[in-house]
Amino acid sequence: MAAMDNIYKDSQKSTVKSGLLYRPIRRKRCQLQTIMILLASLILSLFMLLAKASCSHTVPPTASILNGTYEGRHLPEFGQDLFLGIPYALAARLRNPLPLNESWTGVRDATRYTVACYADYYPGTLESVGVTVSENCLNLNIIRPAGTTSSSRLPVVVWVHGGGFFGGFGADGNTNTSYVVRDSVENGTPIMAITINYRLGFFGFPGGHQVAAEGVTNLGLKDQRHALRWIQENVAAFGGDPSKVTLWGQSAGAISIGHQILAYGGNGAEELFRGGILVSGSAGLATNMLLPTHPSIMEAYDGLLNATGCADADHTLNCVREAPADIVWKATIGAPFPSWWPSIDGDFVQKPPTWQILEGGIAPVSVIVGANNDEGLATAYAFAASETEADAAALLHLQFPAARDSTIQEVLAAYPVDAPSPPYSLPVSSDPANDPFCAALREANMTCGAQYRRMAGIYSDYAQIGGRRLTAREWARAGIPAYSYRFDTNPTDIPIVKNVLAPGFATHSAEYSYFFNFPPEYDMHGLNPPVRNVSSHLTLSRNIVDKFIAYIATGNPNSFSVPDVPEWPQYSVSEPTNMVFNATFADNTIHTRVEADTWRGEGLELWVKYAVELSFNGNWRP
């Protein structure tokens, strides 16, 4: 775990300077005795204050919850206290989570990150960067400003990591919340942050007839729910206000927040949190929601049984429960999407989320919801070599096996090959062979077929942007505050700088370093681009974070003014708007503004019109 000890540290360290201002004092000789007494008292008081300050940095922070007392660690670089690896629930394999039922005397250590959940990474991948994986992984981490006490009642933001429901962990350095907490203190609106783990892949989202019969579906979502209940019961002991909890997540984390709002038919979420920040994901549209007994899931489950030697067991689920964890883990890696994914179980997820949203089954929880300009450059890159319209149609049939030919043709007609496409900052050439973006990709030894940008536009709207608009509109229709944004800033440009996940521009996950206000030198491990080291981009990053902090603190992103950012209007059905977060590189200028959210109406409405048809695989439907 040595590599994890520094995950919230950075080469750019903050320092705290203090001093005393002395001013000469003259008094009559007859007052000398009084002065000496006062000076002695002042010196004694100053000594006691210095001793207290010294102790505040040497005596570890503690917090006493219902079960017992935890000891955390102080992080002087940020002026923060950390409580790490705290268990929040019990979870036997393929069982529903249970509340912690033990108490202890003395003090338990919470100074180190503990374990991540099994994920769809090949064995050794996480271990190579110092991360231990285990089934006993339901833990959380708390980051608070130093000096916070149980009476501070700070607003709380809970980070729900993404990763496609098969990857990620709460202590990932790419989602380091220390910078956001530090900025909140500088703003005079201090908050605390909590990051959580939840079960992933087959361990978190199993399927099959026995899974459905025992009601052990959507375990990862239920884990998240238990974390939120633990926070309600215990966060006050760490100085947080349980009535001011906001969830914040990206991609699968944002989808998770949508599911938490819609859970159990939209009942009860408001008792656990009051707001959500949904970054590049939502519960509606692109969630590929299947029943847990869908044939494609059963096929994946049968493959798992064969790999674990459980195919002939009388009770296959119990057999899998008893098999060695590593064997089960390895047998689930690389299963076809969406084998291990949230499912419509009639309980936690009671119906297709798009239906529920359109019917108004939404808990009264406000949201900020948004997406990046060029999301699909990442999600469509696997199909970057597609050259012809027949290729594009075949790929859409592969993605949407239940779609009728007429539906596929309607989608292609709404996204013609010569229409503006990601990256929207570059025009589409009438001659695909001379397209400037494709030329730049090829210069970087990357693939770019004639249909790539078109497919990227389709995938942008299907996977993120359509759900963003649907969520904002239907929340507004239900009278629930919603604020929508579009991230329109290019962290990379031509010449292309390829990151692991995407070929540059404002694609999926390109916002990470901006939304956490990381300094340009912060190590993103090649997964995502850093903030560009120019004043416009650095200022934009801080502006975005300040808007989020205002929302976390008060439920309103306009609760304090932010330079260069106009008033952020609530979304309206009659006047839909986005906040556009934009900074240029060439002229080093910020162009953040409010726009009408009316563009690409035909294409975006198709995803609502055919939401259910495009969500179910094969010719089988519920």
Coordinates of C-alpha atoms in Angstrom, one line a residue:
M1 CA 0.0 0.0 0.0
A2 CA 3.0 2.3 0.0
A3 CA 2.1 3.6 -3.4
M4 CA -1.3 4.6 -2.1
D5 CA 0.0 6.5 0.9
N6 CA 0.8 9.5 -1.4
I7 CA -2.3 9.4 -3.5
Y8 CA -3.6 12.7 -2.1
K9 CA -0.2 14.3 -2.2
D10 CA 1.3 16.4 -5.0
S11 CA 4.5 18.1 -5.9
Q12 CA 2.7 21.5 -5.5
K13 CA 2.5 21.8 -1.8
S14 CA 0.6 24.5 0.1
T15 CA 2.2 26.3 3.0
V16 CA 0.7 28.1 5.9
K17 CA 2.5 31.3 7.1
S18 CA 1.7 32.9 10.4
G19 CA 3.3 35.7 12.4
L20 CA 2.7 38.4 15.0
L21 CA 2.5 42.1 14.4
Y22 CA 4.3 44.0 17.1
R23 CA 3.7 47.6 17.8
P24 CA 5.7 49.6 20.5
I25 CA 3.7 50.5 23.6
R26 CA 4.7 53.3 26.0
R27 CA 3.3 53.7 29.4
K28 CA 4.0 55.7 32.5
R29 CA 6.4 54.1 35.0
C30 CA 3.6 53.7 37.6
Q31 CA 1.8 51.3 35.2
L32 CA 4.9 49.1 34.8
Q33 CA 3.7 46.4 37.2
T34 CA 0.4 46.1 35.4
I35 CA 2.1 45.9 32.1
M36 CA 4.4 43.1 33.4
I37 CA 1.4 41.2 34.6
L38 CA -0.3 41.6 31.3
L39 CA 2.8 40.6 29.4
A40 CA 3.2 37.5 31.5
S41 CA -0.4 36.6 30.9
L42 CA 0.0 37.2 27.2
I43 CA 3.2 35.1 27.0
L44 CA 1.5 32.3 28.9
S45 CA -1.5 32.4 26.6
L46 CA 0.7 32.5 23.5
F47 CA 2.6 29.5 24.8
M48 CA -0.6 27.6 25.4
L49 CA -1.9 28.5 21.9
L50 CA 1.4 27.4 20.3
A51 CA 1.4 24.2 22.2
K52 CA -2.2 23.6 21.1
A53 CA -1.3 24.3 17.5
S54 CA 1.6 22.0 17.7
C55 CA -0.5 19.3 19.2
S56 CA -3.1 19.7 16.4
H57 CA -0.5 18.6 13.9
T58 CA 1.0 15.8 16.1
V59 CA -2.1 14.3 17.7
P60 CA -4.0 12.3 15.1
P61 CA -7.6 13.2 14.5
T62 CA -10.2 10.9 16.0
A63 CA -14.0 10.4 15.5
S64 CA -16.4 8.3 17.6
I65 CA -19.3 6.7 15.7
L66 CA -22.0 4.4 16.9
N67 CA -19.7 1.3 16.7
G68 CA -16.5 2.8 18.2
T69 CA -13.7 5.3 17.7
Y70 CA -11.5 5.7 14.6
E71 CA -8.1 7.4 14.4
G72 CA -7.3 9.2 11.1
R73 CA -4.2 11.0 9.8
H74 CA -3.4 14.7 9.2
L75 CA -2.4 15.8 5.7
P76 CA -0.4 19.0 6.3
E77 CA 0.1 19.7 2.6
F78 CA -3.6 20.5 2.3
G79 CA -4.5 21.2 5.9
Q80 CA -6.8 18.2 6.0
D81 CA -7.7 15.2 8.1
L82 CA -8.3 11.9 6.4
F83 CA -10.1 8.8 7.7
L84 CA -9.4 6.0 5.3
G85 CA -10.7 2.5 4.7
I86 CA -13.7 2.6 7.0
P87 CA -16.0 -0.3 6.6
Y88 CA -19.7 0.7 6.0
A89 CA -21.4 -2.7 5.5
L90 CA -21.0 -6.4 5.6
A91 CA -21.3 -8.4 2.3
A92 CA -20.9 -12.1 1.9
R93 CA -20.4 -13.2 -1.7
L94 CA -23.5 -12.9 -3.8
R95 CA -25.6 -11.8 -0.8
N96 CA -27.3 -8.5 -0.1
P97 CA -25.3 -6.2 2.1
L98 CA -26.0 -5.9 5.8
P99 CA -25.4 -3.2 8.3
L100 CA -22.3 -3.4 10.5
N101 CA -23.3 -5.1 13.7
E102 CA -20.1 -5.0 15.8
S103 CA -18.8 -2.5 18.3
W104 CA -15.4 -2.2 19.9
T105 CA -13.5 -0.4 22.6
G106 CA -10.3 1.4 22.1
V107 CA -9.3 3.0 18.8
R108 CA -9.2 1.5 15.4
D109 CA -6.8 2.6 12.7
A110 CA -8.1 4.6 9.7
T111 CA -4.9 6.0 8.4
R112 CA -4.4 3.9 5.3
Y113 CA -6.4 2.9 2.3
T114 CA -7.4 -0.7 2.5
V115 CA -8.7 -2.6 -0.4
A116 CA -10.6 -2.2 -3.7
C117 CA -13.3 -4.5 -5.0
Y118 CA -12.7 -7.2 -7.5
A119 CA -13.0 -5.6 -11.0
D120 CA -12.8 -6.6 -14.6
Y121 CA -9.0 -6.0 -14.7
Y122 CA -6.7 -8.8 -15.4
P123 CA -5.0 -10.2 -12.2
G124 CA -2.0 -8.0 -11.2
T125 CA -3.2 -4.9 -12.9
L126 CA -4.3 -3.0 -9.8
E127 CA -1.7 -4.7 -7.6
S128 CA 1.0 -3.3 -9.9
V129 CA 0.1 0.2 -8.7
G130 CA -0.1 -0.8 -5.0
V131 CA -3.8 -1.6 -4.8
T132 CA -5.0 -4.7 -3.1
V133 CA -8.3 -6.3 -4.2
S134 CA -10.6 -8.3 -2.0
E135 CA -14.2 -9.3 -1.6
N136 CA -14.2 -7.5 1.8
C137 CA -14.1 -4.2 0.1
L138 CA -17.1 -2.2 1.2
N139 CA -15.2 0.8 2.7
L140 CA -15.2 4.5 2.4
N141 CA -12.8 7.4 2.9
I142 CA -13.5 10.8 4.5
I143 CA -11.6 14.0 3.7
R144 CA -12.3 17.0 5.8
P145 CA -10.7 20.3 6.5
A146 CA -8.3 20.2 9.5
G147 CA -9.9 21.5 12.7
T148 CA -13.4 20.2 11.8
T149 CA -15.2 18.9 14.9
S150 CA -18.5 17.1 15.5
S151 CA -20.2 20.4 15.8
S152 CA -19.0 21.8 12.5
R153 CA -22.0 20.5 10.4
L154 CA -20.2 20.8 7.1
P155 CA -22.0 20.0 3.8
V156 CA -20.9 16.6 2.4
V157 CA -20.2 15.5 -1.1
V158 CA -20.0 11.7 -1.8
W159 CA -18.0 10.7 -4.8
V160 CA -19.4 7.6 -6.6
H161 CA -16.7 6.4 -9.0
G162 CA -17.3 5.3 -12.6
G163 CA -15.8 2.5 -14.6
G164 CA -18.7 0.8 -16.4
F165 CA -19.8 -1.0 -13.3
F166 CA -16.8 -3.3 -13.8
G167 CA -13.9 -1.1 -12.8
G168 CA -12.8 1.7 -10.5
F169 CA -12.3 2.3 -6.8
G170 CA -12.9 5.1 -4.3
A171 CA -9.2 5.8 -3.6
D172 CA -8.3 6.3 -7.3
G173 CA -5.8 9.2 -7.5
N174 CA -7.5 10.4 -10.7
T175 CA -10.5 11.4 -8.6
N176 CA -8.6 13.0 -5.7
T177 CA -11.0 15.2 -3.8
S178 CA -8.4 17.0 -1.7
Y179 CA -8.2 19.9 -4.2
V180 CA -11.9 20.4 -4.1
V181 CA -12.0 20.4 -0.3
R182 CA -9.1 22.8 -0.2
D183 CA -10.8 25.2 -2.7
S184 CA -14.0 25.1 -0.6
V185 CA -12.0 26.3 2.4
E186 CA -10.5 29.1 0.4
N187 CA -14.0 30.1 -0.7
G188 CA -15.1 30.4 2.8
T189 CA -17.7 27.6 2.3
P190 CA -15.9 24.5 3.6
I191 CA -17.2 21.0 2.7
M192 CA -16.1 17.5 3.4
A193 CA -15.8 14.7 0.8
I194 CA -16.4 11.0 1.0
T195 CA -15.4 8.4 -1.5
I196 CA -16.9 4.9 -1.6
N197 CA -16.3 1.4 -3.0
Y198 CA -19.1 -0.8 -4.2
R199 CA -19.1 -4.3 -5.7
L200 CA -18.4 -4.5 -9.4
G201 CA -18.8 -6.9 -12.3
F202 CA -20.3 -10.3 -11.5
F203 CA -19.7 -9.8 -7.8
G204 CA -21.8 -6.6 -7.8
F205 CA -24.3 -7.2 -10.7
P206 CA -24.9 -11.0 -11.0
G207 CA -27.6 -12.5 -13.2
G208 CA -29.4 -15.8 -13.7
H209 CA -32.6 -17.5 -12.5
Q210 CA -31.3 -18.4 -9.0
V211 CA -29.9 -14.9 -8.6
A212 CA -33.4 -13.4 -9.4
A213 CA -35.2 -16.0 -7.3
E214 CA -33.1 -15.1 -4.2
G215 CA -33.4 -11.4 -4.8
V216 CA -29.6 -10.8 -4.9
T217 CA -29.6 -8.6 -8.0
N218 CA -28.1 -5.1 -8.3
L219 CA -25.8 -5.7 -5.3
G220 CA -23.5 -2.8 -6.2
L221 CA -26.4 -0.3 -6.2
K222 CA -27.5 -1.8 -2.9
D223 CA -24.0 -1.3 -1.5
Q224 CA -24.1 2.3 -2.5
R225 CA -27.4 2.6 -0.7
H226 CA -25.9 1.1 2.5
A227 CA -23.0 3.6 2.3
L228 CA -25.6 6.4 2.2
R229 CA -27.4 5.0 5.2
W230 CA -24.0 4.7 7.1
I231 CA -23.3 8.4 6.2
Q232 CA -26.7 9.4 7.6
E233 CA -26.0 7.6 10.8
N234 CA -22.4 8.6 11.3
V235 CA -21.2 11.6 9.3
A236 CA -22.0 14.0 12.1
A237 CA -19.3 12.4 14.2
F238 CA -16.8 13.5 11.6
G239 CA -18.2 17.1 11.4
G240 CA -20.6 16.6 8.5
D241 CA -24.3 17.5 8.2
P242 CA -26.4 14.5 7.2
S243 CA -29.1 16.9 5.9
K244 CA -26.7 18.4 3.4
V245 CA -25.4 15.4 1.4
T246 CA -24.8 15.7 -2.3
L247 CA -23.8 12.8 -4.6
W248 CA -21.3 13.4 -7.4
G249 CA -20.3 10.8 -10.0
Q250 CA -19.0 10.4 -13.5
S251 CA -20.1 7.9 -16.2
A252 CA -21.3 4.7 -14.3
G253 CA -21.1 6.8 -11.1
A254 CA -23.5 9.3 -12.6
I255 CA -25.7 6.4 -13.8
S256 CA -25.6 5.1 -10.3
I257 CA -26.8 8.4 -8.9
G258 CA -29.7 8.3 -11.3
H259 CA -30.6 4.8 -10.1
Q260 CA -30.4 6.0 -6.5
I261 CA -32.9 8.8 -7.3
L262 CA -35.2 6.4 -9.1
A263 CA -34.7 3.4 -6.7
Y264 CA -37.8 1.6 -5.4
G265 CA -40.0 3.6 -7.7
G266 CA -38.5 6.9 -6.7
N267 CA -39.2 6.5 -3.0
G268 CA -36.9 7.5 -0.2
A269 CA -33.8 9.0 -1.9
E270 CA -34.6 12.5 -0.5
E271 CA -34.0 11.0 3.0
L272 CA -30.4 10.1 2.1
F273 CA -29.2 13.0 0.0
R274 CA -30.6 16.3 -1.3
G275 CA -28.7 16.7 -4.6
G276 CA -26.7 15.0 -7.3
I277 CA -24.0 16.1 -9.8
L278 CA -24.3 13.7 -12.8
V279 CA -21.2 14.0 -15.1
S280 CA -21.5 12.2 -18.4
G281 CA -24.1 9.7 -17.4
S282 CA -27.7 9.3 -16.3
A283 CA -30.2 6.6 -15.6
G284 CA -32.2 7.1 -18.7
L285 CA -31.6 6.0 -22.2
A286 CA -28.2 4.4 -22.6
T287 CA -28.3 2.0 -19.8
N288 CA -28.9 -1.3 -21.7
M289 CA -31.3 -2.4 -19.0
L290 CA -32.0 -6.1 -19.1
L291 CA -33.9 -8.5 -16.9
P292 CA -31.5 -10.7 -14.8
T293 CA -32.8 -13.7 -16.7
H294 CA -32.2 -12.3 -20.2
P295 CA -30.7 -15.0 -22.6
S296 CA -27.5 -13.0 -23.0
I297 CA -27.0 -12.9 -19.2
M298 CA -27.9 -16.6 -18.9
E299 CA -25.2 -17.3 -21.6
A300 CA -22.6 -15.4 -19.6
Y301 CA -23.7 -17.2 -16.4
D302 CA -23.4 -20.6 -18.0
G303 CA -19.9 -19.7 -19.1
L304 CA -19.1 -18.8 -15.6
L305 CA -20.5 -22.1 -14.3
N306 CA -18.3 -24.1 -16.7
A307 CA -15.2 -22.1 -15.7
T308 CA -15.8 -22.7 -12.0
G309 CA -16.8 -26.3 -12.3
C310 CA -20.3 -25.6 -11.0
A311 CA -22.3 -26.5 -14.1
D312 CA -23.5 -29.8 -12.7
A313 CA -24.1 -28.6 -9.1
D314 CA -27.5 -29.0 -7.6
H315 CA -27.5 -25.4 -6.6
T316 CA -25.2 -23.5 -9.0
L317 CA -25.3 -20.2 -7.1
N318 CA -24.2 -21.8 -3.8
C319 CA -21.5 -23.6 -5.7
V320 CA -20.2 -20.3 -7.1
R321 CA -20.4 -18.8 -3.6
E322 CA -18.1 -21.5 -2.3
A323 CA -15.6 -21.4 -5.2
P324 CA -12.2 -19.7 -4.7
A325 CA -12.6 -16.0 -5.3
D326 CA -9.8 -15.8 -7.7
I327 CA -11.3 -18.5 -9.9
V328 CA -14.7 -16.8 -10.0
W329 CA -13.0 -13.4 -10.7
K330 CA -10.9 -14.7 -13.6
A331 CA -14.0 -16.5 -15.0
T332 CA -15.9 -13.2 -15.2
I333 CA -13.3 -11.1 -16.9
G334 CA -14.1 -10.0 -20.4
A335 CA -17.7 -11.2 -20.4
P336 CA -19.8 -9.6 -23.3
F337 CA -21.3 -6.3 -22.4
P338 CA -23.8 -5.9 -20.7
S339 CA -23.6 -9.2 -18.9
W340 CA -22.8 -7.8 -15.4
W341 CA -24.7 -4.6 -15.4
P342 CA -27.7 -3.1 -13.4
S343 CA -30.8 -5.0 -14.3
I344 CA -34.5 -4.5 -14.1
D345 CA -35.3 -6.7 -11.0
G346 CA -38.7 -5.4 -10.1
D347 CA -37.3 -4.2 -6.8
F348 CA -34.5 -1.7 -6.7
V349 CA -35.0 -1.1 -10.5
Q350 CA -38.7 -1.6 -11.0
K351 CA -39.0 -0.8 -14.7
P352 CA -37.0 0.6 -17.6
P353 CA -35.6 3.9 -16.2
T354 CA -36.6 5.9 -19.2
W355 CA -40.2 4.8 -18.7
Q356 CA -40.1 5.7 -15.0
I357 CA -38.6 9.1 -15.8
L358 CA -41.2 9.9 -18.4
E359 CA -43.9 8.8 -16.0
G360 CA -42.6 11.2 -13.3
G361 CA -41.4 8.6 -10.9
I362 CA -38.6 10.8 -9.6
A363 CA -37.6 11.5 -6.0
P364 CA -37.5 15.2 -5.3
V365 CA -33.7 15.5 -5.5
S366 CA -32.2 18.3 -7.5
V367 CA -29.4 17.7 -10.0
I368 CA -26.6 19.2 -12.0
V369 CA -26.4 17.1 -15.1
G370 CA -24.0 17.5 -18.1
A371 CA -21.9 16.0 -20.7
N372 CA -18.8 16.7 -22.8
N373 CA -18.9 18.1 -26.3
D374 CA -17.1 15.1 -27.9
E375 CA -18.1 12.2 -25.7
G376 CA -18.3 9.6 -28.4
L377 CA -14.7 9.9 -29.6
A378 CA -13.9 7.5 -26.8
T379 CA -16.9 5.2 -26.9
A380 CA -16.9 4.8 -30.7
Y381 CA -13.1 4.5 -31.1
A382 CA -13.4 0.7 -31.1
F383 CA -15.2 1.2 -34.5
A384 CA -12.9 3.9 -35.8
A385 CA -12.0 1.8 -38.9
S386 CA -15.6 1.8 -40.3
E387 CA -15.5 3.1 -43.8
T388 CA -19.0 2.7 -45.5
E389 CA -22.6 3.3 -44.5
A390 CA -23.1 -0.5 -44.6
D391 CA -20.3 -0.7 -41.9
A392 CA -22.1 1.9 -39.8
A393 CA -25.4 0.1 -40.1
A394 CA -23.8 -3.2 -39.2
L395 CA -22.2 -1.7 -36.1
L396 CA -25.5 -0.2 -35.0
H397 CA -27.2 -3.6 -35.4
L398 CA -24.3 -5.1 -33.3
Q399 CA -24.9 -2.5 -30.6
F400 CA -28.7 -2.7 -30.8
P401 CA -29.6 -6.3 -31.7
A402 CA -33.3 -5.8 -31.1
A403 CA -33.5 -2.7 -33.4
R404 CA -35.5 -3.0 -36.6
D405 CA -33.9 -2.1 -39.9
S406 CA -36.2 0.9 -40.2
T407 CA -35.0 2.2 -36.8
I408 CA -31.4 1.9 -37.8
Q409 CA -32.0 3.7 -41.1
E410 CA -33.9 6.5 -39.2
V411 CA -30.8 6.9 -36.9
L412 CA -28.4 7.1 -39.8
A413 CA -30.7 9.7 -41.6
A414 CA -30.6 11.9 -38.5
Y415 CA -26.8 11.8 -38.4
P416 CA -25.7 12.2 -42.0
V417 CA -22.0 11.6 -42.7
D418 CA -21.4 15.2 -43.7
A419 CA -23.1 16.7 -40.6
P420 CA -21.0 18.4 -37.9
S421 CA -19.5 15.6 -35.7
P422 CA -17.0 15.2 -32.9
P423 CA -14.7 16.9 -32.4
Y424 CA -17.2 19.7 -33.1
S425 CA -14.4 22.3 -32.9
L426 CA -13.2 21.0 -36.3
P427 CA -15.3 21.0 -39.5
V428 CA -16.1 17.8 -41.3
S429 CA -14.5 17.7 -44.7
S430 CA -16.5 16.9 -47.8
D431 CA -13.6 14.6 -48.7
P432 CA -13.2 12.0 -45.8
A433 CA -9.7 11.3 -47.0
N434 CA -8.7 14.9 -46.3
D435 CA -10.6 15.3 -43.0
P436 CA -8.4 17.4 -40.7
F437 CA -9.2 15.3 -37.7
C438 CA -8.6 12.0 -39.4
A439 CA -5.4 13.3 -40.9
A440 CA -4.2 14.2 -37.4
L441 CA -5.2 10.8 -36.1
R442 CA -3.3 9.0 -38.8
E443 CA -0.3 11.2 -38.1
A444 CA -0.4 9.9 -34.6
N445 CA -0.6 6.3 -35.9
M446 CA -4.2 6.0 -34.9
T447 CA -7.2 4.7 -37.0
C448 CA -9.8 6.9 -38.6
G449 CA -12.2 5.5 -41.1
A450 CA -14.7 7.6 -43.1
Q451 CA -17.6 6.7 -40.7
Y452 CA -15.7 7.3 -37.4
R453 CA -16.8 10.9 -36.7
R454 CA -20.4 10.0 -37.7
M455 CA -20.4 7.1 -35.3
A456 CA -18.8 9.3 -32.6
G457 CA -21.7 11.7 -33.0
I458 CA -24.3 8.9 -32.7
Y459 CA -22.5 7.4 -29.6
S460 CA -22.2 10.8 -28.0
D461 CA -25.9 11.4 -28.1
Y462 CA -27.0 7.8 -27.3
A463 CA -24.7 7.2 -24.4
Q464 CA -24.4 10.6 -22.7
I465 CA -26.0 13.7 -24.3
G466 CA -29.5 12.3 -24.9
G467 CA -29.7 11.2 -21.3
R468 CA -28.5 14.6 -20.1
R469 CA -31.2 16.4 -22.0
L470 CA -33.9 13.9 -21.0
T471 CA -32.9 14.2 -17.3
A472 CA -32.8 18.0 -17.3
R473 CA -36.2 18.3 -19.1
E474 CA -38.1 15.7 -17.1
W475 CA -36.8 17.0 -13.7
A476 CA -37.9 20.5 -14.8
R477 CA -41.3 19.1 -15.9
A478 CA -41.7 17.6 -12.4
G479 CA -40.8 20.9 -10.7
I480 CA -37.5 19.7 -9.4
P481 CA -34.5 22.0 -9.8
A482 CA -32.1 20.9 -12.6
Y483 CA -29.0 22.7 -14.0
S484 CA -27.5 21.5 -17.3
Y485 CA -24.0 22.1 -18.7
R486 CA -21.9 21.3 -21.7
F487 CA -18.2 20.9 -21.3
D488 CA -16.7 22.4 -24.5
T489 CA -13.0 22.8 -23.7
N490 CA -10.3 20.9 -25.5
P491 CA -7.6 19.6 -23.1
T492 CA -5.8 18.4 -26.2
D493 CA -5.6 19.6 -29.8
I494 CA -3.8 18.9 -33.0
P495 CA -1.2 17.5 -33.0
I496 CA -3.1 14.7 -31.3
V497 CA -1.8 13.6 -27.9
K498 CA -3.4 10.2 -27.3
N499 CA -4.4 9.2 -23.8
V500 CA -5.2 5.6 -22.9
L501 CA -8.9 6.2 -23.1
A502 CA -9.4 8.6 -26.0
P503 CA -7.9 10.4 -28.9
G504 CA -8.0 13.9 -27.4
F505 CA -10.5 16.8 -27.4
A506 CA -13.5 17.1 -25.1
T507 CA -14.2 13.4 -25.1
H508 CA -15.5 11.1 -22.4
S509 CA -13.5 11.6 -19.2
A510 CA -11.5 14.5 -20.6
E511 CA -13.1 16.7 -17.9
Y512 CA -11.5 14.9 -14.9
S513 CA -8.5 17.1 -14.3
Y514 CA -10.7 20.2 -14.8
F515 CA -13.5 19.1 -12.5
F516 CA -11.1 18.3 -9.7
N517 CA -9.0 21.4 -10.2
F518 CA -5.7 19.5 -10.5
P519 CA -2.6 21.5 -11.3
P520 CA -1.1 20.9 -14.8
E521 CA 1.7 18.7 -13.4
Y522 CA -0.7 16.4 -11.6
D523 CA 0.0 12.8 -12.7
M524 CA -3.1 11.4 -14.4
H525 CA -1.2 8.2 -15.3
G526 CA -1.9 8.7 -19.0
L527 CA -5.6 7.9 -18.6
N528 CA -6.9 11.4 -19.0
P529 CA -5.4 14.7 -20.2
P530 CA -4.1 17.3 -17.6
V531 CA -5.4 20.8 -17.4
R532 CA -3.7 22.9 -20.0
N533 CA -1.1 25.2 -18.4
V534 CA -2.5 28.5 -19.6
S535 CA -4.4 31.0 -17.5
S536 CA -7.7 30.6 -19.3
H537 CA -7.8 26.8 -18.7
L538 CA -6.6 27.1 -15.1
T539 CA -9.2 29.7 -14.3
L540 CA -11.9 27.7 -16.0
S541 CA -11.1 24.7 -13.9
R542 CA -11.4 26.7 -10.7
N543 CA -14.6 28.3 -11.9
I544 CA -16.2 25.0 -12.6
V545 CA -15.2 23.6 -9.2
D546 CA -16.4 26.8 -7.5
K547 CA -19.9 26.3 -9.1
F548 CA -20.0 22.7 -7.9
I549 CA -18.9 23.8 -4.4
A550 CA -21.7 26.4 -4.3
Y551 CA -24.2 23.7 -5.2
I552 CA -22.8 21.2 -2.7
A553 CA -22.9 23.8 0.0
T554 CA -26.4 25.3 -0.6
G555 CA -28.1 23.3 -3.4
N556 CA -27.8 26.3 -5.7
P557 CA -24.8 26.9 -8.0
N558 CA -25.5 30.6 -7.9
S559 CA -25.2 31.0 -4.2
F560 CA -22.0 33.0 -4.6
S561 CA -20.7 34.7 -7.7
V562 CA -17.8 33.3 -9.7
P563 CA -15.8 35.6 -12.0
D564 CA -16.3 35.0 -15.8
V565 CA -19.3 32.8 -15.1
P566 CA -22.8 34.1 -15.7
E567 CA -25.9 33.2 -13.6
W568 CA -26.7 29.6 -14.2
P569 CA -30.4 29.3 -15.0
Q570 CA -32.5 26.4 -13.8
Y571 CA -33.5 24.2 -16.7
S572 CA -37.0 25.0 -18.1
V573 CA -39.2 22.9 -20.4
S574 CA -40.2 26.1 -22.2
E575 CA -36.7 27.7 -22.2
P576 CA -34.1 24.9 -22.0
T577 CA -30.6 26.1 -21.4
N578 CA -27.1 24.8 -20.8
M579 CA -24.1 26.5 -19.1
V580 CA -21.3 26.1 -21.6
F581 CA -17.9 25.8 -20.0
N582 CA -15.4 26.9 -22.6
A583 CA -11.8 28.2 -22.6
T584 CA -9.6 28.6 -25.7
F585 CA -6.0 27.8 -26.0
A586 CA -5.0 29.9 -29.0
D587 CA -6.1 33.3 -27.6
N588 CA -6.1 32.2 -23.9
T589 CA -9.7 33.4 -23.4
I590 CA -12.7 32.2 -21.3
H591 CA -16.0 31.9 -23.2
T592 CA -18.2 30.4 -20.5
R593 CA -21.8 31.3 -21.5
V594 CA -25.5 30.2 -21.4
E595 CA -26.9 28.7 -24.6
A596 CA -30.3 27.5 -25.7
D597 CA -30.4 23.7 -25.4
T598 CA -32.3 23.1 -28.7
W599 CA -29.6 21.8 -31.0
R600 CA -29.8 18.3 -32.7
G601 CA -33.4 17.9 -31.6
E602 CA -34.2 15.3 -34.2
G603 CA -31.4 13.0 -33.3
L604 CA -31.7 13.4 -29.6
E605 CA -35.4 12.7 -29.6
L606 CA -34.9 9.4 -31.5
W607 CA -33.2 8.0 -28.4
V608 CA -36.2 8.7 -26.3
K609 CA -38.6 7.5 -29.0
Y610 CA -36.8 4.1 -29.3
A611 CA -35.3 3.9 -25.8
V612 CA -36.8 0.5 -24.9
E613 CA -36.3 -1.0 -28.4
L614 CA -32.6 -0.1 -28.4
S615 CA -32.0 -1.3 -24.8
F616 CA -32.9 -4.9 -25.1
N617 CA -30.7 -7.4 -26.9
G618 CA -31.9 -10.0 -29.4
N619 CA -35.5 -10.5 -30.4
W620 CA -36.4 -11.2 -26.8
R621 CA -38.3 -8.6 -24.8
P622 CA -40.0 -8.7 -21.4

